[in-house]
Tab-separated table of C-alpha atoms in Angstrom:
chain	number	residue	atom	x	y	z
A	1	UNK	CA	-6.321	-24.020	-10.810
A	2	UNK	CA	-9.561	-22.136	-12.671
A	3	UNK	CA	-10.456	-20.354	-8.934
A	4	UNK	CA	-8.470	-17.977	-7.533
A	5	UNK	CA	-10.010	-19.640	-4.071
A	6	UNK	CA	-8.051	-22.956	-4.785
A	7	UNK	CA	-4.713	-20.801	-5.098
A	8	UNK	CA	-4.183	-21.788	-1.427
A	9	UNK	CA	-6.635	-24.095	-0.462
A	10	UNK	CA	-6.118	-24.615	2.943
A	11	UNK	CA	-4.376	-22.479	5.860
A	12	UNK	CA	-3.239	-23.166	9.002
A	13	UNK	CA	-5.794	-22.662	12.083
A	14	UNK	CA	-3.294	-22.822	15.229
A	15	UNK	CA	-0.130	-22.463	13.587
A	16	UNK	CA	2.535	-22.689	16.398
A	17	UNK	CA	4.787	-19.357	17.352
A	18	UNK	CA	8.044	-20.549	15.842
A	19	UNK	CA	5.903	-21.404	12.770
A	20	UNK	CA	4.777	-17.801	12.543
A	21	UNK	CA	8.009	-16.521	13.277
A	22	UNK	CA	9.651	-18.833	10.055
A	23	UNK	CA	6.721	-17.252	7.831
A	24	UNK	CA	7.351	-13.236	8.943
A	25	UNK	CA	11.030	-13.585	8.445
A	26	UNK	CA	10.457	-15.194	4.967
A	27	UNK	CA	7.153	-12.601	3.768
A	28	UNK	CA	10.534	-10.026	4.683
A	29	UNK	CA	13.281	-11.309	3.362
A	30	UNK	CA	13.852	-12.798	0.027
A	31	UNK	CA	16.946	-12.949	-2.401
A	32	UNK	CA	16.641	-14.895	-6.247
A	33	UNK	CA	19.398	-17.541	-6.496
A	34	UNK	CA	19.482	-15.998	-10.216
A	35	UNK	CA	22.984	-15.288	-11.221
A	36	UNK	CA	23.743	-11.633	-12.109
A	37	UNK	CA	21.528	-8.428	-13.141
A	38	UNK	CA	18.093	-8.674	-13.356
A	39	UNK	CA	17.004	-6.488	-15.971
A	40	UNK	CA	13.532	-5.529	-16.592
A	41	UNK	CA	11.952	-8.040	-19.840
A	42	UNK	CA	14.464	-10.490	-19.470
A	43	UNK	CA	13.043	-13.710	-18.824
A	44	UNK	CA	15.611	-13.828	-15.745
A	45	UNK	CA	13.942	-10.515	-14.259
A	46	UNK	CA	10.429	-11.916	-14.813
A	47	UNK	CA	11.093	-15.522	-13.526
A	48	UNK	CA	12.460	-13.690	-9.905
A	49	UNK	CA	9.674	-11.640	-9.737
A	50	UNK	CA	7.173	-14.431	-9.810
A	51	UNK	CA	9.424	-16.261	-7.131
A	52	UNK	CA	9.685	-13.737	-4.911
A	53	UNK	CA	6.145	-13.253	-5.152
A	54	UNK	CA	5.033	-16.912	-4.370
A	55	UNK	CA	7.963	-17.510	-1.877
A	56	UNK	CA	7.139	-14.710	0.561
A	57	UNK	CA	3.723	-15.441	1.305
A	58	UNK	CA	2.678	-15.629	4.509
A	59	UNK	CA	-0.503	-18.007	5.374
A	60	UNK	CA	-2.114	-16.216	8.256
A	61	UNK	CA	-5.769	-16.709	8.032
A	62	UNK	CA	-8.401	-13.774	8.912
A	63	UNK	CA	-11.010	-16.285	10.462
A	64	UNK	CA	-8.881	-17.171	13.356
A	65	UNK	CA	-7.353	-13.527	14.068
A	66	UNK	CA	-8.237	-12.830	17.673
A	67	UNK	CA	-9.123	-8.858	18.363
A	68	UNK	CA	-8.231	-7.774	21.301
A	69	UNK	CA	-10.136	-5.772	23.754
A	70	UNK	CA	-9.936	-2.288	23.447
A	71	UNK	CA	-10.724	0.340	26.188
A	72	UNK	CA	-13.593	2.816	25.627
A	73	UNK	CA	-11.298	5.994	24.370
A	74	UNK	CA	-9.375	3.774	22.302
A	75	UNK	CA	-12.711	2.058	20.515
A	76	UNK	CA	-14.169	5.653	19.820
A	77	UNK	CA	-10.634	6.415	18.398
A	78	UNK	CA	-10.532	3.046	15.757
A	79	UNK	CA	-14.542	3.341	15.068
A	80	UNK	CA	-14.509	7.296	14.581
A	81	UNK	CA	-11.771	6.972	11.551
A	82	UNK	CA	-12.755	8.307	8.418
A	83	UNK	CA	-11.465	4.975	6.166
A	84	UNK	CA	-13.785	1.972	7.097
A	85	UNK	CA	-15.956	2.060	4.670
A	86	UNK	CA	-13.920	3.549	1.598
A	87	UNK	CA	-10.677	0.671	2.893
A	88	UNK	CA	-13.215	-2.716	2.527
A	89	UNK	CA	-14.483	-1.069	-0.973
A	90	UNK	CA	-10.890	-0.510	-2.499
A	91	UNK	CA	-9.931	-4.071	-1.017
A	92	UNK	CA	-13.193	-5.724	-2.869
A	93	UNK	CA	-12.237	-3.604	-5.926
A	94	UNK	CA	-8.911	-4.539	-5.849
A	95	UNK	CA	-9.557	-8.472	-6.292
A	96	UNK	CA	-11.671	-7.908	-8.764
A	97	UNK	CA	-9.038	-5.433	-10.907
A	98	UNK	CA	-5.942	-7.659	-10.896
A	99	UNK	CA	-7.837	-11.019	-11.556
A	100	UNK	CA	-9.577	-9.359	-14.220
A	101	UNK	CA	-6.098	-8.063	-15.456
A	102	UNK	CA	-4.578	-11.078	-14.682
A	103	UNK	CA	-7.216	-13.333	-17.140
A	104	UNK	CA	-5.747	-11.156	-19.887
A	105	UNK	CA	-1.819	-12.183	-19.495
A	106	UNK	CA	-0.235	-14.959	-21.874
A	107	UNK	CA	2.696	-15.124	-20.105
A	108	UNK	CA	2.324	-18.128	-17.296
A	109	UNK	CA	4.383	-16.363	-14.700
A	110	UNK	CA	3.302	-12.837	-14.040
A	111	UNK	CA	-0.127	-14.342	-14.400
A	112	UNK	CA	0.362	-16.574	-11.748
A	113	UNK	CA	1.983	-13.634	-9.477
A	114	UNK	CA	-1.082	-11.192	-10.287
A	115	UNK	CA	-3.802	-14.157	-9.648
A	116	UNK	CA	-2.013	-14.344	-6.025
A	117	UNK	CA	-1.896	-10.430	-6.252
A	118	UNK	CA	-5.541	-10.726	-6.265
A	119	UNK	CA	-6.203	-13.513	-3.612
A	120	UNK	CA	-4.411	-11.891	-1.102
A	121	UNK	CA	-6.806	-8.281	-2.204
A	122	UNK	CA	-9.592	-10.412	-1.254
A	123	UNK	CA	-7.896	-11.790	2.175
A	124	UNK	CA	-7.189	-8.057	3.039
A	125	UNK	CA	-10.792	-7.362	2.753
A	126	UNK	CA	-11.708	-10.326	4.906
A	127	UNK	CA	-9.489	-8.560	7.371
A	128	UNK	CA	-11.078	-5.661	7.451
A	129	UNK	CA	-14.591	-7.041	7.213
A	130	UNK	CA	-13.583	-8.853	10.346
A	131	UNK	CA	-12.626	-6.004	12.150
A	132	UNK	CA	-15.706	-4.015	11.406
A	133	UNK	CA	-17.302	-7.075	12.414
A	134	UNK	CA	-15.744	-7.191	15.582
A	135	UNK	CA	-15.648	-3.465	16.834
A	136	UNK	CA	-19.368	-2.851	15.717
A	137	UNK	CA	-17.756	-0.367	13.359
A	138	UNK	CA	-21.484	0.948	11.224
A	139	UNK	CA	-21.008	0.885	7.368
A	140	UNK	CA	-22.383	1.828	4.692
A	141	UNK	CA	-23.744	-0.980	2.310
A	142	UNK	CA	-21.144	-2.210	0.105
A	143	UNK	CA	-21.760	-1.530	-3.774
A	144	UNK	CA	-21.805	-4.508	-6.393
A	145	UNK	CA	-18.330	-5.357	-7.604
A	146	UNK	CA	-18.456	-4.985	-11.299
A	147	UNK	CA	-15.740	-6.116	-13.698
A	148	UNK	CA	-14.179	-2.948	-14.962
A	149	UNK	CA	-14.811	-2.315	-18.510
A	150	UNK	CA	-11.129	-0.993	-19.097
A	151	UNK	CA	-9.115	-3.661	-17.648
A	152	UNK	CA	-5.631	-2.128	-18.312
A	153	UNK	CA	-6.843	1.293	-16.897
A	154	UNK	CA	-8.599	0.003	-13.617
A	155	UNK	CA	-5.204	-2.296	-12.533
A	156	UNK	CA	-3.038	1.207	-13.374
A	157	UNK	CA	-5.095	3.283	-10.936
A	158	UNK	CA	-5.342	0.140	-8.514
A	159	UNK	CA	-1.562	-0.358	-8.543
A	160	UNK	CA	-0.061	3.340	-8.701
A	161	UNK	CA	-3.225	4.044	-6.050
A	162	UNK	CA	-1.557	1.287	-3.592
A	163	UNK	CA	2.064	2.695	-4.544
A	164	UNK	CA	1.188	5.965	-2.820
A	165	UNK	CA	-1.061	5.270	-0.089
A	166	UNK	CA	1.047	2.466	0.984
A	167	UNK	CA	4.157	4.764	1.541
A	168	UNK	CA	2.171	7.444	3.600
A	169	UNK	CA	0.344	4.077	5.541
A	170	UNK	CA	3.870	2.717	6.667
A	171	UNK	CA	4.887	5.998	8.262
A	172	UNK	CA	1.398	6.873	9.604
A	173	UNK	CA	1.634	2.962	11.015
A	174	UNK	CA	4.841	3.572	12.559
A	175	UNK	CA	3.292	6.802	14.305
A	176	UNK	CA	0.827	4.956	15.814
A	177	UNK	CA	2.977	2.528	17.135
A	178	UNK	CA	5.378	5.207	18.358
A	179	UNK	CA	2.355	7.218	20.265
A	180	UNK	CA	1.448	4.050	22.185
A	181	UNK	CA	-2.522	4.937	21.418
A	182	UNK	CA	-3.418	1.110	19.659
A	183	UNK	CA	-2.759	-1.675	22.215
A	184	UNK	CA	0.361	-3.557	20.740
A	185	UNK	CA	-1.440	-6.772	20.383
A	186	UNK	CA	-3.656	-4.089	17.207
A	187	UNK	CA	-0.492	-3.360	15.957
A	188	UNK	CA	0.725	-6.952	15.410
A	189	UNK	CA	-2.445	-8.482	13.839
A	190	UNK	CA	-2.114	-5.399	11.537
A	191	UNK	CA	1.443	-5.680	10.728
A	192	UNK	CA	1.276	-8.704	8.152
A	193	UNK	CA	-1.437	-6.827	6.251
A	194	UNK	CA	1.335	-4.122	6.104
A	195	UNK	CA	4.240	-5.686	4.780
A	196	UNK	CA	2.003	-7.859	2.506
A	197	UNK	CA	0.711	-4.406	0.808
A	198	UNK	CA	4.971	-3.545	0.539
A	199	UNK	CA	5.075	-7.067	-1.358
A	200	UNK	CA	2.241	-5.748	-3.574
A	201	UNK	CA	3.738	-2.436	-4.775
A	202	UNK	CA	7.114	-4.190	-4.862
A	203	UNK	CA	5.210	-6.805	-7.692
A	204	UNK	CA	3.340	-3.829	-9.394
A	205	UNK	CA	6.642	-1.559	-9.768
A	206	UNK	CA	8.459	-4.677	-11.296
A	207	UNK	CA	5.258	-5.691	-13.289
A	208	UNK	CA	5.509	-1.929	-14.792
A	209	UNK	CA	9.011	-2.336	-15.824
A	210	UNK	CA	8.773	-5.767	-17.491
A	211	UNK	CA	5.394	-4.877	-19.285
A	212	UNK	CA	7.227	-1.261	-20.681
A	213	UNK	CA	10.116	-3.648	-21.568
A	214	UNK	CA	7.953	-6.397	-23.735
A	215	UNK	CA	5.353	-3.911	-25.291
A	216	UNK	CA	5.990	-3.058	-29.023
A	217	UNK	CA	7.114	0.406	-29.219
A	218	UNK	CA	4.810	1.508	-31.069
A	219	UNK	CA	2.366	0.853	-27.951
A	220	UNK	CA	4.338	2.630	-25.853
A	221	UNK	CA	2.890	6.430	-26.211
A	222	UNK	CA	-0.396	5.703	-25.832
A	223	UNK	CA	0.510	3.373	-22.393
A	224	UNK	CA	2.639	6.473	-21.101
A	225	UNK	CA	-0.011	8.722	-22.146
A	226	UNK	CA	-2.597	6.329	-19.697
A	227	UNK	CA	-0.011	6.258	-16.949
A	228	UNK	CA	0.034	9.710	-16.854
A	229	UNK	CA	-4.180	9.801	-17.278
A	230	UNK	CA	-3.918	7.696	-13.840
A	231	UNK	CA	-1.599	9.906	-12.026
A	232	UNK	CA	-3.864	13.229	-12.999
A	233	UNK	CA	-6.968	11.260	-12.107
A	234	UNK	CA	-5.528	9.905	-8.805
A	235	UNK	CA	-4.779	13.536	-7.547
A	236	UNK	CA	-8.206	14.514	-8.596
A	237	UNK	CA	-9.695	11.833	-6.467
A	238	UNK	CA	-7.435	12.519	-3.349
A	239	UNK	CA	-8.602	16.216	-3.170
A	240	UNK	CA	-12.040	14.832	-2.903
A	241	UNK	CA	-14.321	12.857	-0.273
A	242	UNK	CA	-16.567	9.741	-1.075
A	243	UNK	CA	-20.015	9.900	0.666
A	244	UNK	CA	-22.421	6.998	0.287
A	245	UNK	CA	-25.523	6.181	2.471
A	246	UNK	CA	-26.784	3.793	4.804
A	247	UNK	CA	-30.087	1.988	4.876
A	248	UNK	CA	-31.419	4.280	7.581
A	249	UNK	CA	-30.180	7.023	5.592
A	250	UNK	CA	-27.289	8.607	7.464
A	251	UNK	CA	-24.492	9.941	5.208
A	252	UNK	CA	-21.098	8.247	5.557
A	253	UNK	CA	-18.102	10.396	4.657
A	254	UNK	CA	-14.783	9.335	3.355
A	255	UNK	CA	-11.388	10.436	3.382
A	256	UNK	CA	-9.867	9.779	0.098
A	257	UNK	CA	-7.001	11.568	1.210
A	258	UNK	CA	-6.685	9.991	4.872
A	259	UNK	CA	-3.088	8.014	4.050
A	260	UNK	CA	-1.717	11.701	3.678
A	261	UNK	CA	-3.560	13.849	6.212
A	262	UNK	CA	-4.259	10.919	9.193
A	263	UNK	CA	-1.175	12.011	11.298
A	264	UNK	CA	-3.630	13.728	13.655
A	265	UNK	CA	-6.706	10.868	14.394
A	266	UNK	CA	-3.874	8.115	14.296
A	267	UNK	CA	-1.542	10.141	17.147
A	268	UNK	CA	-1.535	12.804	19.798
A	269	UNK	CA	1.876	13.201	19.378
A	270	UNK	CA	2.832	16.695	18.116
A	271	UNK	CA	4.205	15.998	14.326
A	272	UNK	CA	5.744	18.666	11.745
A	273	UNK	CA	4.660	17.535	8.350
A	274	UNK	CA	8.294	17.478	7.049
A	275	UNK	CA	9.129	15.071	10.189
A	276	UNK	CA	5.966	13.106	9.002
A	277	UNK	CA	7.561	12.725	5.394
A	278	UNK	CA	10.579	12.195	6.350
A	279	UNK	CA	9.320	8.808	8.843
A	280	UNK	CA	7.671	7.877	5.625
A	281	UNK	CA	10.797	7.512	3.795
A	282	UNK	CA	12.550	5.812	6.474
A	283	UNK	CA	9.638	2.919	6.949
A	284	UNK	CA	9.353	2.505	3.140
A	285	UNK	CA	13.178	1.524	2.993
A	286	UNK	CA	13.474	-0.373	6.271
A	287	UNK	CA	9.614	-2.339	4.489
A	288	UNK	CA	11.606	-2.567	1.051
A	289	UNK	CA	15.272	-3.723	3.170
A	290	UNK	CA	14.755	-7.318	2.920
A	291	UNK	CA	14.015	-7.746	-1.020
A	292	UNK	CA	16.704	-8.530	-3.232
A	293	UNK	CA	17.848	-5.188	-4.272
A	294	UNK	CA	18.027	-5.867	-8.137
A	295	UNK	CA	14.061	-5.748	-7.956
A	296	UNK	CA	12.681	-2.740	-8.364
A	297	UNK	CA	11.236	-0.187	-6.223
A	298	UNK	CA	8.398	2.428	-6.823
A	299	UNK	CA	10.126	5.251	-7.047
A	300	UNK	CA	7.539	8.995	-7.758
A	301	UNK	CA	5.993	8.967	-4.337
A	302	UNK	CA	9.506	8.674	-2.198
A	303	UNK	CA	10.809	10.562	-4.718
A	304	UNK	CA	8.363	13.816	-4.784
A	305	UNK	CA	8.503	13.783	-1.095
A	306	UNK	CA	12.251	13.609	-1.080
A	307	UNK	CA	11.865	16.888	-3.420
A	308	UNK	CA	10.100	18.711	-1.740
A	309	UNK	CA	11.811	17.831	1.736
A	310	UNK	CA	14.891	19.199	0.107
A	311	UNK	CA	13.369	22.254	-1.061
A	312	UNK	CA	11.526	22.652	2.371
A	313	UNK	CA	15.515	22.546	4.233
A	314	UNK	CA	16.826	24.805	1.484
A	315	UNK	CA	13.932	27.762	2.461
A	316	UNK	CA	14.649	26.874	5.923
A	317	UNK	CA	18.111	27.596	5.572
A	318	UNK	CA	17.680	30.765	3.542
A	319	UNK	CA	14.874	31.965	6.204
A	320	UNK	CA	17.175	31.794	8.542
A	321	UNK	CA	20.322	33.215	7.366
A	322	UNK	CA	17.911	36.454	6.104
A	323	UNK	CA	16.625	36.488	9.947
A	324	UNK	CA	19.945	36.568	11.245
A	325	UNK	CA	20.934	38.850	8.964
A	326	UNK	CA	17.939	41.119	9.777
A	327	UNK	CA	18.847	41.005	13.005
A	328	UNK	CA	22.333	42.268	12.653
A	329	UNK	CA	20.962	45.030	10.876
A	330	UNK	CA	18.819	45.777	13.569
A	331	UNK	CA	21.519	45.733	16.356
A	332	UNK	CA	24.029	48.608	14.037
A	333	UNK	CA	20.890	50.626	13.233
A	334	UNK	CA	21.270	54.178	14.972
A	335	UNK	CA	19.408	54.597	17.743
């Protein structure tokens, strides 16, 4: 197959419930019949990766997605987020990234998983472009799609960019849900795209650990010394906004940052940040449950958040032992 459009050439228009039932439980759950450890560069690890990969697709097809109505207060709420716009963009660029990156693999089977990679980037946008379509969300002309220049460089900040809005997505997903604002019916058309993006940064942490495993060493430093280039550029870009224009010339603004600060537009419930992080972790391991666990999982996001939740307890903990202690000082003080 030359097209990445022929990778699955035809999808089901009316598939029947029990159908769609059989294809969620197998997108979630997924074990390799491959005897033993899977260790990263072993052609064992790399042949289960590519399974899992193919095996756990799920064929739901964006044309036939029915929106459902949504009440005045709740339209304002989905058409007033700060993402549209900036979301159909990454999803274009995304395609475009791990095909690219994907043309420049010898090895047959983690080219084949990164080709679907792509195709399903491109069915996410369709998604979303349907959604705008349907909710008269206004956006911003989309920019040309341009190859990248530096391959390797554009699929790092594409894949460690999904690792770490994905895991503040699943929790800000699951506060949605919780808060009862999104009709349910919302919430289920969305949830595929959701566990699809888990399958994504499940492929890219297990791509990174085969492709650190192969490379000569003598590669290696100047790779670590990219990934770490990514990771500085990636905070850079969350602490600012994207603004483009429309052709009447009003000013769209964009929250790079939304998948960490959208508790507050997606909910009216009342949320702590720590509670916040702490949902995040729970909904990346139920997401990341149903995956045999010899694959890898990405592991800085959960695990900076899991730092500093256990810092935030600890200065919790002192604070209040040095109030209580304050105020038995208080009570024996001389009146």
């Amino acid at each position: 197959m030359s097209r990445l459009e022929q990778l699955y050439s035809h999808l089901p228009d009316a598939p029947s419930d029990k159908t769609l039932a059989k294809a969620d439980f197998e997108a979630r759950h997924w074990s390799s019949a491959i005897p033993g450890p899977l260790k990263p560069g072993t052609e064992e690890h790399k042949r289960a990766v590519a399974d899992m990969f193919r095996e756990t697709f799920n064929p739901y097809k964006p044309s036939v997605i029915k929106w459902p109505e949504l009440d005045p207060q709740t339209l304002h709420r989905i058409t007033s987020l700060p993402i549209w716009d900036i979301a159909v963009q990454t999803e274009g660029k995304a395609r475009l990234r791990m095909a690219a990156y994907a043309d420049m693999i010898d090895d047959p089977d983690m080219k084949d998983a990164l080709r679907r990679n792509a195709w399903e980037e491109n069915r996410h946008k369709e998604v979303l472009s349907k959604l705008v379509e349907a909710y008269n969300i206004p956006m911003a002309p989309e920019s040309p799609y341009i190859e990248p220049k530096d391959t390797e460089w554009a699929y790092l900040v594409t894949g460690f960019s999904e690792c770490v809005d994905s895991f503040f997505a699943f929790g800000l997903f699951a506060l949605a849900e919780r808060a009862g604002l999104f009709p349910m019916e919302l919430i289920e058309t969305f949830e595929p795209v959701m566990q699809e993006e888990c399958r994504h940064i499940l492929l890219f942490a297990n791509w990174l650990a085969w492709h650190r495993a192969t490379m000569p060493w003598w590669k290696r430093p100047v790779f670590e010394a990219r990934v770490l280039g990514v990771w500085a550029f990636l905070a850079y870009e969350r602490m600012d906004l994207a603004r483009s224009i429309d052709s009447e010339g009003n000013e769209h603004t964009q929250d790079n940052n939304f998948t960490v600060t959208g508790a507050k537009d997606m909910t009216d419930i009342d949320i702590k940040v720590p509670e916040l992080m702490q949902l995040c972790l729970d909904e990346n391991d139920r997401r990341f449950s149903g995956y045999d666990h010899r694959l890898l999982r990405p592991t800085t996001t959960p695990n900076l958040v899991k730092t500093g939740l256990f810092a935030y307890r600890l200065w919790e903990k002192a604070s209040g032992a040095m109030r209580a202690r304050l105020g038995q000082t208080k009570q024996h003080a001389p009146a």
